C-alpha positions as a Python dict, from the first residue, in 0.01 Angstrom:
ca = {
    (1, 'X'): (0, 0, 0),
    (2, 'X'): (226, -288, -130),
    (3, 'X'): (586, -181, -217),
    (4, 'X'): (532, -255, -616),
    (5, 'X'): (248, -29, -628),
    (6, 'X'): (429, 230, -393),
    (7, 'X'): (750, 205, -647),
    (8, 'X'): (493, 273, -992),
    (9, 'X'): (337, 580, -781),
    (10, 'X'): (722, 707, -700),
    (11, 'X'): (850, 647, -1032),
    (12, 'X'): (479, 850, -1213),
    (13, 'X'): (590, 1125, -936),
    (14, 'X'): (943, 1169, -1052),
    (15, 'X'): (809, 1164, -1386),
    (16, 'X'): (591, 1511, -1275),
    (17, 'X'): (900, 1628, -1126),
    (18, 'X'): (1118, 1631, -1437),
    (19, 'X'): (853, 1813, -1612),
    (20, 'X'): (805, 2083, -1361),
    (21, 'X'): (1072, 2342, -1370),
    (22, 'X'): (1236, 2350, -1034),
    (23, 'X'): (1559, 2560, -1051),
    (24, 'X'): (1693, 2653, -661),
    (25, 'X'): (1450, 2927, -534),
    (26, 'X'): (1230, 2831, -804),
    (27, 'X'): (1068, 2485, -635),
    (28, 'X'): (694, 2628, -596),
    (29, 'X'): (545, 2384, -804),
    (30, 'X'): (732, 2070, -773),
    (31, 'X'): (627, 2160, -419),
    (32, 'X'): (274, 2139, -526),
    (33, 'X'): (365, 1787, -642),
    (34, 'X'): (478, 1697, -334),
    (35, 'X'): (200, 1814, -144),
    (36, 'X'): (-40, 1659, -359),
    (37, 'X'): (128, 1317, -281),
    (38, 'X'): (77, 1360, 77),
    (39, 'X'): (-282, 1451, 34),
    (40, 'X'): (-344, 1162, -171),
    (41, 'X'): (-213, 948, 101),
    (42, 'X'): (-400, 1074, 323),
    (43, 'X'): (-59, 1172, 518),
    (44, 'X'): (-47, 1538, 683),
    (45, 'X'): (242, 1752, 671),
    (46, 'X'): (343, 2160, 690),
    (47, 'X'): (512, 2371, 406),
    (48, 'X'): (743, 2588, 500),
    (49, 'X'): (811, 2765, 185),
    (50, 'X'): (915, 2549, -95),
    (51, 'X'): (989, 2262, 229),
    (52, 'X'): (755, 1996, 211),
    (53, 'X'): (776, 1819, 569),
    (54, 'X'): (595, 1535, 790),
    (55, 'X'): (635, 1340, 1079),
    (56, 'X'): (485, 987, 1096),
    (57, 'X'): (122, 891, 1240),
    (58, 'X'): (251, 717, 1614),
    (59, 'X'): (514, 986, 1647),
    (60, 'X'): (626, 979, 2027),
    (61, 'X'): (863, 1293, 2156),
    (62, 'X'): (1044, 988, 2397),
    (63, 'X'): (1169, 803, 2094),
    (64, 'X'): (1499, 926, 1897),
    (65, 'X'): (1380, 1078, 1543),
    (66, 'X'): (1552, 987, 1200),
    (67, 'X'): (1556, 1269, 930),
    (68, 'X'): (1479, 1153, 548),
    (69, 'X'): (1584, 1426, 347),
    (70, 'X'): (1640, 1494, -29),
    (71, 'X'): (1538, 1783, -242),
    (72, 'X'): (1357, 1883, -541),
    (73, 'X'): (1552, 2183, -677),
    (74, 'X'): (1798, 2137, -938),
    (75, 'X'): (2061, 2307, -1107),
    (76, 'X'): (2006, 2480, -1444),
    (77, 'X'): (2085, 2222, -1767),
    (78, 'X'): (2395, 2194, -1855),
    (79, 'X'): (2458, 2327, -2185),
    (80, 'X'): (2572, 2029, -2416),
    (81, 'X'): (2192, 1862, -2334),
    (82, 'X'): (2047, 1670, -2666),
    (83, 'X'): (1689, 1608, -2526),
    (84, 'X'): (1469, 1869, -2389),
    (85, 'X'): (1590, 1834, -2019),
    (86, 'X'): (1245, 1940, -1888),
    (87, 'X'): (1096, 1569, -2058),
    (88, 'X'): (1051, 1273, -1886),
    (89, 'X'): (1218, 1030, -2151),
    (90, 'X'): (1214, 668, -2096),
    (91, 'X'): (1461, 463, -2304),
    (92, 'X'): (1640, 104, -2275),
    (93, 'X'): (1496, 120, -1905),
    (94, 'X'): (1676, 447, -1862),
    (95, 'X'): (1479, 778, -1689),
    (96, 'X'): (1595, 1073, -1848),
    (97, 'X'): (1530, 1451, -1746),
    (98, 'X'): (1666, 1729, -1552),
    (99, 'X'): (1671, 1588, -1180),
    (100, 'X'): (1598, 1279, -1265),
    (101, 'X'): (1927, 1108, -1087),
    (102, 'X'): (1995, 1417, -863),
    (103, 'X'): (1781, 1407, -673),
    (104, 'X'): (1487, 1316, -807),
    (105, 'X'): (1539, 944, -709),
    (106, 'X'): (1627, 949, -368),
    (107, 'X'): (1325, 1203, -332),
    (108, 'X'): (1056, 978, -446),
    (109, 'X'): (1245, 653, -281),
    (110, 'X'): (1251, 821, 45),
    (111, 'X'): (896, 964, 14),
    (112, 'X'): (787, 611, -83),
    (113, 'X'): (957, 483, 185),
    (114, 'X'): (845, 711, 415),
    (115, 'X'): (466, 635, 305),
    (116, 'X'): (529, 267, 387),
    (117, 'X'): (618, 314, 767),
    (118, 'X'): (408, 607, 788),
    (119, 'X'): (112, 439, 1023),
    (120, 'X'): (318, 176, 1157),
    (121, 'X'): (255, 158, 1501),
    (122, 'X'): (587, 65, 1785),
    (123, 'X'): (872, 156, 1565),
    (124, 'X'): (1203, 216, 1817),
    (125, 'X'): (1240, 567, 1583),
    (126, 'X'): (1038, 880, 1528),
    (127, 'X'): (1038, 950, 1108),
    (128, 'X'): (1007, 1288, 983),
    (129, 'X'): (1086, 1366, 628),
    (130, 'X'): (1196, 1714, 458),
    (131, 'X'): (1122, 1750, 134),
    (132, 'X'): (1434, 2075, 93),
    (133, 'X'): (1449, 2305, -111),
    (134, 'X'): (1762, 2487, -230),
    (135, 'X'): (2016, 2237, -204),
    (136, 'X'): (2172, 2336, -540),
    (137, 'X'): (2264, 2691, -441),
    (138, 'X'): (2291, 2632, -23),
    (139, 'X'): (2042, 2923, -24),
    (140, 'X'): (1888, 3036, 308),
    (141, 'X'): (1574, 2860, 281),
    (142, 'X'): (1642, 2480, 236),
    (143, 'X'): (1735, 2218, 499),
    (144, 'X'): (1907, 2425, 691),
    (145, 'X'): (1639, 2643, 718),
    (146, 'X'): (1387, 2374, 876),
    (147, 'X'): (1592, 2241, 1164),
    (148, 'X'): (1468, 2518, 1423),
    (149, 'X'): (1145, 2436, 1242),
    (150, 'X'): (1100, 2015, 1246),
    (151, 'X'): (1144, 1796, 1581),
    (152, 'X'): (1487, 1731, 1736),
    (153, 'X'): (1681, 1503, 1473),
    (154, 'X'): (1871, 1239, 1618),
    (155, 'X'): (2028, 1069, 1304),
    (156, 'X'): (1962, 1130, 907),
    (157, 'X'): (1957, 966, 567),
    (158, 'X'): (2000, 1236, 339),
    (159, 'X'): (1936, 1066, -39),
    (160, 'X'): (2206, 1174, -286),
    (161, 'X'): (2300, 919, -577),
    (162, 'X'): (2524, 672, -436),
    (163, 'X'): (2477, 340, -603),
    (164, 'X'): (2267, 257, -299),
    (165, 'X'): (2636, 221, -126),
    (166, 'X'): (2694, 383, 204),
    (167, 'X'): (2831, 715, 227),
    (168, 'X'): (2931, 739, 608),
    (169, 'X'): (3176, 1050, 567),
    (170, 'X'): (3136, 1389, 333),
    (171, 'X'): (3366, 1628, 290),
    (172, 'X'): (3257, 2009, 384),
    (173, 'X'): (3323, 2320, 165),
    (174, 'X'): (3493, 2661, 260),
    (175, 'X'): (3544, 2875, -56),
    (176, 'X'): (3769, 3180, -22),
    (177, 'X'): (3864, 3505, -149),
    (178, 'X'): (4216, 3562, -163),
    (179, 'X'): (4420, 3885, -252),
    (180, 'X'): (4740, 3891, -434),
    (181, 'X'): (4916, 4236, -390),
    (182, 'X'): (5136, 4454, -593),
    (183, 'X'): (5262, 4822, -753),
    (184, 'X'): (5032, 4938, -1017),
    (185, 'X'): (5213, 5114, -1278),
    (186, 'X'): (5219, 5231, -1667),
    (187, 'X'): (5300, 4884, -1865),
    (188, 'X'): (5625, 5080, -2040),
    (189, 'X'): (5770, 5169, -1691),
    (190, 'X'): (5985, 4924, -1454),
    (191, 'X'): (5782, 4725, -1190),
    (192, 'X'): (5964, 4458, -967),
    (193, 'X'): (5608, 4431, -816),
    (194, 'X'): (5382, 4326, -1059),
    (195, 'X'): (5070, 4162, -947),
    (196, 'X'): (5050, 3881, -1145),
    (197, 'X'): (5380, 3796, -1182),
    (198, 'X'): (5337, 3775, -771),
    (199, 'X'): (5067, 3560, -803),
    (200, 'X'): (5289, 3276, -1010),
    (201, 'X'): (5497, 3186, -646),
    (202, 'X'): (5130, 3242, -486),
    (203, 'X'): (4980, 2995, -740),
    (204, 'X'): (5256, 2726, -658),
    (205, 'X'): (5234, 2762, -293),
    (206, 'X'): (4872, 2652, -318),
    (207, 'X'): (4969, 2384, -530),
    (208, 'X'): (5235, 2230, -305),
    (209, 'X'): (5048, 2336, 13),
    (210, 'X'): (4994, 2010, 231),
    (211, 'X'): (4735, 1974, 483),
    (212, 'X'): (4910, 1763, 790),
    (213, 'X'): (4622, 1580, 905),
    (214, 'X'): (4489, 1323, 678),
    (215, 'X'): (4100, 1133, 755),
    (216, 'X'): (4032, 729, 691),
    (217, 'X'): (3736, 784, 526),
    (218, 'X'): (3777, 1126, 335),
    (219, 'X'): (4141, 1102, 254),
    (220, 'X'): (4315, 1437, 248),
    (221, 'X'): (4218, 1817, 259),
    (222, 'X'): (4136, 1871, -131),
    (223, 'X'): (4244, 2300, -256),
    (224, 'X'): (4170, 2419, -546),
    (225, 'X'): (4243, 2768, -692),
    (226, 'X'): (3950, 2781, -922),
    (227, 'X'): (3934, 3167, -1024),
    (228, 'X'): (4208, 3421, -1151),
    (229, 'X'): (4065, 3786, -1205),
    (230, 'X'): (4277, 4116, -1272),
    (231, 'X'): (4357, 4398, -1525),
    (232, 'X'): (4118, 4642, -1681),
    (233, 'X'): (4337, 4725, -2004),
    (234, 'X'): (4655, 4620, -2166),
    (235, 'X'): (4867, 4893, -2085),
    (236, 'X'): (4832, 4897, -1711),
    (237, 'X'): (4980, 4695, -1423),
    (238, 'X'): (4712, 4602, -1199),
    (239, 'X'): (4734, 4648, -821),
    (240, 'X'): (4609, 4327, -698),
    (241, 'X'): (4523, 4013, -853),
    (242, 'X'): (4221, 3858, -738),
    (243, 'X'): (4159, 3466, -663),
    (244, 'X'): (3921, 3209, -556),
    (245, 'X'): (4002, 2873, -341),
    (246, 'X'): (3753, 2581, -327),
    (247, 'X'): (3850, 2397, -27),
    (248, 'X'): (3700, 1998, 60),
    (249, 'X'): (3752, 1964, 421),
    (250, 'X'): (3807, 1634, 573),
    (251, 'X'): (3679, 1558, 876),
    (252, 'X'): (4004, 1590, 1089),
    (253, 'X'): (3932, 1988, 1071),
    (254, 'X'): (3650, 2231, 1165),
    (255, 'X'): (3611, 2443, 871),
    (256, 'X'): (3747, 2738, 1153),
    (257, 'X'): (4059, 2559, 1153),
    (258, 'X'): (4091, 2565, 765),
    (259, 'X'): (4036, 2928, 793),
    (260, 'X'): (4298, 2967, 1073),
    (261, 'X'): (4562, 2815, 879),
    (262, 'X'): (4520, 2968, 563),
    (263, 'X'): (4506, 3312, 702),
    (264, 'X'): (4821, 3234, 906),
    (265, 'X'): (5037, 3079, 649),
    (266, 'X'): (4970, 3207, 353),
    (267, 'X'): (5153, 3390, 95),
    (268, 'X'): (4800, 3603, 17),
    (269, 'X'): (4818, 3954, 166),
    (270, 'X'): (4452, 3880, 224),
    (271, 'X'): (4253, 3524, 238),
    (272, 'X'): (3892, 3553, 356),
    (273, 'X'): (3597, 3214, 384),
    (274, 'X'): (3269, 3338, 261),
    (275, 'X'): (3097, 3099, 492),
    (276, 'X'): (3214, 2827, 736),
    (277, 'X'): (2887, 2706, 772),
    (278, 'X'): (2910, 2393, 526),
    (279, 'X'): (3085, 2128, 761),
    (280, 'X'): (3234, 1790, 695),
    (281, 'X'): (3014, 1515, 858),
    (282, 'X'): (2991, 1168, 913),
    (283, 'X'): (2862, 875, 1079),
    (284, 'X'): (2996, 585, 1347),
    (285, 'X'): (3065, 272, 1137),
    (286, 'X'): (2932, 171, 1438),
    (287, 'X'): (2571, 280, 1423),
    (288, 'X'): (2289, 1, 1351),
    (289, 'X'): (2188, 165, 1080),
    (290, 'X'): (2509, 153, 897),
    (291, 'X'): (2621, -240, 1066),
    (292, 'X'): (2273, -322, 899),
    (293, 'X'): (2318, -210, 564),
    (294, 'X'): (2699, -357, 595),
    (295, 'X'): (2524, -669, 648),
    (296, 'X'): (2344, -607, 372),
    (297, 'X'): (2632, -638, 157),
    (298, 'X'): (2643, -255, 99),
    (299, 'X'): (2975, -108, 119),
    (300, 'X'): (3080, 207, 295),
    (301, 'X'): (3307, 522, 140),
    (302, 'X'): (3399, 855, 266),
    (303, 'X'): (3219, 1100, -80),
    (304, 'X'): (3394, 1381, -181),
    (305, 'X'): (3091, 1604, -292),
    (306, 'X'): (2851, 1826, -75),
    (307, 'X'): (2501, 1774, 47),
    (308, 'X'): (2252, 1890, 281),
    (309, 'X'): (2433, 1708, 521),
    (310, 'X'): (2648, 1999, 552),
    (311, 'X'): (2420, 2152, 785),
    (312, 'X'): (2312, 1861, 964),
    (313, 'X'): (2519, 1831, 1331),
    (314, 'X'): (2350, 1505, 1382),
    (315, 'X'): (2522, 1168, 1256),
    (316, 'X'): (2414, 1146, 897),
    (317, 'X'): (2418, 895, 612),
    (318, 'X'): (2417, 974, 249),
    (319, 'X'): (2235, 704, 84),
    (320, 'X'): (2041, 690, -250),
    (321, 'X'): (1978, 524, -580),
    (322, 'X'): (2142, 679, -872),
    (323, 'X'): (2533, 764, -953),
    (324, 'X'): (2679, 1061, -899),
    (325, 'X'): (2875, 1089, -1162),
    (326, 'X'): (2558, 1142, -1390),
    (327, 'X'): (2459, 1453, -1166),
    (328, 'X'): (2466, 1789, -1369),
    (329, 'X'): (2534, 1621, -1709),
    (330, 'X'): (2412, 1649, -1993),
    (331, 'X'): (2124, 1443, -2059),
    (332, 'X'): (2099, 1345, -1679),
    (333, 'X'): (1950, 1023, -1666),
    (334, 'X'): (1836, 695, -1390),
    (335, 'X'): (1796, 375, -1447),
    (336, 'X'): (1417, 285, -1332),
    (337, 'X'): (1535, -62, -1187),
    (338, 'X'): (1767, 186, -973),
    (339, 'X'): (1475, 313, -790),
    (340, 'X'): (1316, -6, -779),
    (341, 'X'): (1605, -126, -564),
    (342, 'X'): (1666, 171, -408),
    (343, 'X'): (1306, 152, -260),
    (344, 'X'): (1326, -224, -142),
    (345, 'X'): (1697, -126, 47),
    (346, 'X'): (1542, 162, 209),
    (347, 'X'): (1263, -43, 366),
    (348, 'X'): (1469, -333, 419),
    (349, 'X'): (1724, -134, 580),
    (350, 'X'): (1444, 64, 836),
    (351, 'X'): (1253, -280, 909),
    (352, 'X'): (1590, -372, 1033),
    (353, 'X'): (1694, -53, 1233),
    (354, 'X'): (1347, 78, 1357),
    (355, 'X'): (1131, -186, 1347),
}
């Protein structure tokens, strides 16, 4: 199949996709989709749950194997939308829909890409592609879900929007529970230990709070104190004040060693990470795959928002057409000539790496 026709079939798929509701945990029938794309093209593959998966025709265990992954869950519309965000809208060579620039875009790129090289015979790399589900929500059963599952992966192209530019560091996420302490007490009584007057020096030490080590391509440790919860009525004094931390980790720590240093130094009587399971990752500028899209004039960035590369421990590149800016707006929307290109890159970029 020629790489125009390929494209019209990706972009008619994404279409389907838009249309099909798809909210994390909710994928069965965008999986359908999927699957029915593979049986058209004649390609096998497993589901395993809402993960579509295959691995290509000539597939040799004594080759390295490169993972292309995106997903087809989304998040739920964002509230402000104008058009019905479950329509496939074409207008002024614009895609619009839920999904339609995150993922939706890599998804059908990558699957079209992956269609193209699927019976090639002597490539240097095994291909396997995941369709994932529950990227959205890092729920159980997505990517991270299928690694016991698919062959050893040796190095992966996980499609996120990124202006087709090269993504060769991500930040990871640890988000924390934190406890400010203090005297409850009648609201008409003294209290030199009031909770939330505790929690203003608590609030500024976060603020000020410097990570030392700093990362080339992710910049600095990013903290947030995105939560505040306490009281139950006016007239008492609460005994603790309850808040939540969204940490970006560069890749100069282990998410452990976030966790260590928080719970050492500070001022919270109690700091806890939900999970330290969603890592920072990255990839050598020195790998072929990213020299050869450097060479093809793509430029390279360290992204400050997660993925499913989070639970990759391979070398990983986050590559895709699309911006990411548009993801979880209202009216989400991708420009078709996006995935045109983005299809063309992808192929140029494997017949240059594993061809």
């Amino acid at each position: 199949m020629n790489i125009e026709k390929l494209t019209k079939n990706a972009i008619s798929l994404l279409k389907n996709l838009i249309e099909t509701q798809s909210f994390s945990s909710e994928e069965e029938n965008t999986a359908k989709l999927i699957e029915a794309w593979f049986l058209e093209n004649e390609i096998p593959f497993k589901r395993t749950k809402n993960n579509i998966w295959a691995t290509n025709k000539h597939f040799d265990k004594s080759k390295p194997t490169l993972l292309l992954n995106s997903h087809h869950d989304t998040v739920k519309p964002n509230s402000a939308y104008t058009n019905d965000p479950l329509k496939a809208i074409v207008e002024d060579g614009k895609l619009y829909g839920l999904g339609s620039n995150d993922a939706g875009g890599c998804l059908v790129s990558l699957i079209a890409t992956f269609t193209n090289f699927y019976a090639q015979e002597n490539l240097k790399y095994n291909l396997v592609i995941v369709a994932s589900a529950e990227e959205e929500s890092s729920g159980p059963d997505g990517l991270n879900s299928m690694l016991s599952i698919i062959p050893h992966i040796d190095v992966a192209i996980v499609g996120e929007p990124t202006l087709m530019n090269l993504a060769v560091a991500e930040k990871g996420l640890v988000v924390f529970d934190a406890v400010v302490e203090g005297t409850p007490s009648h609201a008409a009584h003294p209290n030199n230990n009031n909770s939330i007057y505790n929690t203003i020096e608590v609030l500024q030490w976060f603020k000020d709070f410097k990570f030392e080590k700093t990362s080339e391509a992710l910049g600095d440790v990013k903290m947030t104190v995105t939560q505040i919860n306490a009281g139950k009525q006016h007239n008492v004094v609460p005994a603790h004040v309850d808040l939540v931390l969204d940490v970006r980790v560069n890749d100069a720590y282990s998410n452990q060693e976030i966790a260590d240093l928080l719970q050492e130094k500070s001022p919270c009587t109690k700091i806890t990470p939900r999970s330290l399971r969603l890592n920072s990752s990255s990839i050598s500028t020195e790998h072929d795959l990213v020299k050869a899209g450097i060479e093809m004039g793509r430029e390279t960035y360290g992204s400050p928002t997660l993925s499913d590369q989070s639970v990759l421990t391979c070398q990983s590149l986050k590559l895709g057409p699309g911006d990411s800016t548009r993801s979880h707006s209202a009216n989400e929307f991708i420009y078709l000539a996006e995935i045109e290109e983005g299809i063309k890159i992808y192929v140029e970029l494997l017949n240059r790496v594993i061809v």
